[in-house]
């Protein structure tokens, strides 16, 4: 979400840095920071964290949250959480991943409280529950607390404002990654024995609800561009379930969360006639969106959350809650001169996102969160198969990956299998990558700007791959057109130009999104059914079939995405890669 540039002064990469570390963590968000804490507890390994922003306020947790949305409350057990997530995803989950994640939810929550997180408690000292899986917190400073703990760790190097662009892989084993500083003309080659990818999911693939000046006002952070997905796809990692897109049901215009209203005051979804429609279509996440779309299509819109008639105390509670996480919604109430009790809240679906924290999209990992590339791990939004993980689930996955990394490093040290650095080869590879960066920095008068190609990409996905304008629906002919046009944009992107390192980041973000778009299109076409209304509404196959109770995976081979179908994995299994 940027502007392109016609430059007059050429920018050269002035410094090329080669770093060596035991563990490289790409992404200093929730999962990445928690993984660093865990690594330090279990080993004395050196760690480098490469973060595109600044770990103090980076990732989906940047602005804070007002509830822990994944927690095992009194009377519930981890298996109950697995059942909930499996039901919401209509069976297409990795139950082994869900169970190992669920078993750690309360443990990481208690650790965050020890770090200073304020968790609301009742008169008996117990956490205040919000539904069957949530507890209330004062979480505005949650990410700064995590960052502060990480910054205090010994032998941890934090590279803020460094954009990682490519993995270094040899013989299907991770060697490290390349990247560049966005503030200085510096290229990095970071060599590591193990790498944890903890970047975010992918926003900005589709035309958003609020295009133009307000395009940043979306459900998922606009700076999460699918970088981790794209690097994995391009390196031949197996990916899973990209067809299970996530579409959030949000307050219209402000794109503020609806769960705070639905759960906080028990508001029902109603149409313009005041009829409750949510029970007719179903109560899973995708069904709530689908019902809203259908009510509008059938002439019974707009649709609302019914807040009219709630108490004055509930009015104040909602306004305060949204000030913490989506102040534009509170401002909308204030500007209208009406409290929530005096007007229902209009709702709508967002554009689709690819995010493994809510749905099952991401890397195909084993129970230790290792990907199909040896030594490369994934946690949080980039790890597939384990939906509904939210903040605490991302922490647990960072913990699981870190514990296994520590074990593997200890084994390799005992066996003396550490590779000897090949400094000449490393320098040559960094020179090649720096030359690639400079090609964009030195190009003059491009035919298109990065922004123009980004808008073209979003239009293609919106029109042909199930965006808002087509009510999230698609057919095979549309997907074929989408693939053709996205491939054309990929070619055009090679001729883009950047006037500085920050604009160079925008070019790579576009390239990342385009790569993810191709995978989304391939996955949407590969599942010949409609299992999740709206999330994957295939007009050629409008019904659900038990024949499709399996995972749709993919792997890039020789420049082409190959679709792989895999059987479901149960909760008692410990899945391990066999290839």
PDB file of C-alpha atoms in Angstrom, residues 249 269-272 275 277-278 280-282 286-303 347-349 468 470-473 530 533-534 537 539:
ATOM      1  CA  UNK A 249     -17.816 -10.378   9.914  1.00  0.00           C
ATOM      2  CA  UNK A 269     -27.751 -10.999  13.819  1.00  0.00           C
ATOM      3  CA  UNK A 270     -30.929  -9.498  12.360  1.00  0.00           C
ATOM      4  CA  UNK A 271     -32.018  -8.331   8.900  1.00  0.00           C
ATOM      5  CA  UNK A 272     -33.709  -5.050   7.987  1.00  0.00           C
ATOM      6  CA  UNK A 275     -35.778 -11.008  11.903  1.00  0.00           C
ATOM      7  CA  UNK A 277     -31.371 -14.935  10.651  1.00  0.00           C
ATOM      8  CA  UNK A 278     -28.209 -16.371  12.189  1.00  0.00           C
ATOM      9  CA  UNK A 280     -31.225 -20.239   9.817  1.00  0.00           C
ATOM     10  CA  UNK A 281     -27.787 -20.356   8.179  1.00  0.00           C
ATOM     11  CA  UNK A 282     -25.682 -21.691  11.051  1.00  0.00           C
ATOM     12  CA  UNK A 286     -18.179 -18.879   7.676  1.00  0.00           C
ATOM     13  CA  UNK A 287     -21.937 -19.406   8.086  1.00  0.00           C
ATOM     14  CA  UNK A 288     -22.344 -16.079   9.895  1.00  0.00           C
ATOM     15  CA  UNK A 289     -20.751 -14.340   6.912  1.00  0.00           C
ATOM     16  CA  UNK A 290     -22.721 -16.413   4.401  1.00  0.00           C
ATOM     17  CA  UNK A 291     -26.033 -15.637   6.084  1.00  0.00           C
ATOM     18  CA  UNK A 292     -25.329 -11.922   5.923  1.00  0.00           C
ATOM     19  CA  UNK A 293     -24.419 -12.131   2.226  1.00  0.00           C
ATOM     20  CA  UNK A 294     -27.568 -14.103   1.392  1.00  0.00           C
ATOM     21  CA  UNK A 295     -29.910 -11.822   3.342  1.00  0.00           C
ATOM     22  CA  UNK A 296     -28.566  -8.864   1.390  1.00  0.00           C
ATOM     23  CA  UNK A 297     -28.814 -10.695  -1.947  1.00  0.00           C
ATOM     24  CA  UNK A 298     -32.411 -11.676  -1.244  1.00  0.00           C
ATOM     25  CA  UNK A 299     -33.445  -8.117  -0.477  1.00  0.00           C
ATOM     26  CA  UNK A 300     -33.667  -8.308   3.301  1.00  0.00           C
ATOM     27  CA  UNK A 301     -30.635  -6.146   4.046  1.00  0.00           C
ATOM     28  CA  UNK A 302     -28.975  -4.234   5.501  1.00  0.00           C
ATOM     29  CA  UNK A 303     -28.010  -6.630   8.280  1.00  0.00           C
ATOM     30  CA  UNK A 347     -22.439  -5.450   9.719  1.00  0.00           C
ATOM     31  CA  UNK A 348     -20.686  -6.725   6.594  1.00  0.00           C
ATOM     32  CA  UNK A 349     -18.048  -9.210   5.521  1.00  0.00           C
ATOM     33  CA  UNK A 468     -16.544  -8.887  -2.276  1.00  0.00           C
ATOM     34  CA  UNK A 470     -18.852 -11.407  -6.562  1.00  0.00           C
ATOM     35  CA  UNK A 471     -20.245 -12.188  -3.088  1.00  0.00           C
ATOM     36  CA  UNK A 472     -17.182 -14.403  -2.470  1.00  0.00           C
ATOM     37  CA  UNK A 473     -18.303 -16.821  -5.199  1.00  0.00           C
ATOM     38  CA  UNK A 530     -18.281 -26.106  -1.197  1.00  0.00           C
ATOM     39  CA  UNK A 533     -19.858 -21.077   2.382  1.00  0.00           C
ATOM     40  CA  UNK A 534     -18.265 -17.730   1.519  1.00  0.00           C
ATOM     41  CA  UNK A 537     -17.989 -20.805  -2.454  1.00  0.00           C
ATOM     42  CA  UNK A 539     -20.362 -22.393  -7.962  1.00  0.00           C
TER      43      UNK A 539
END
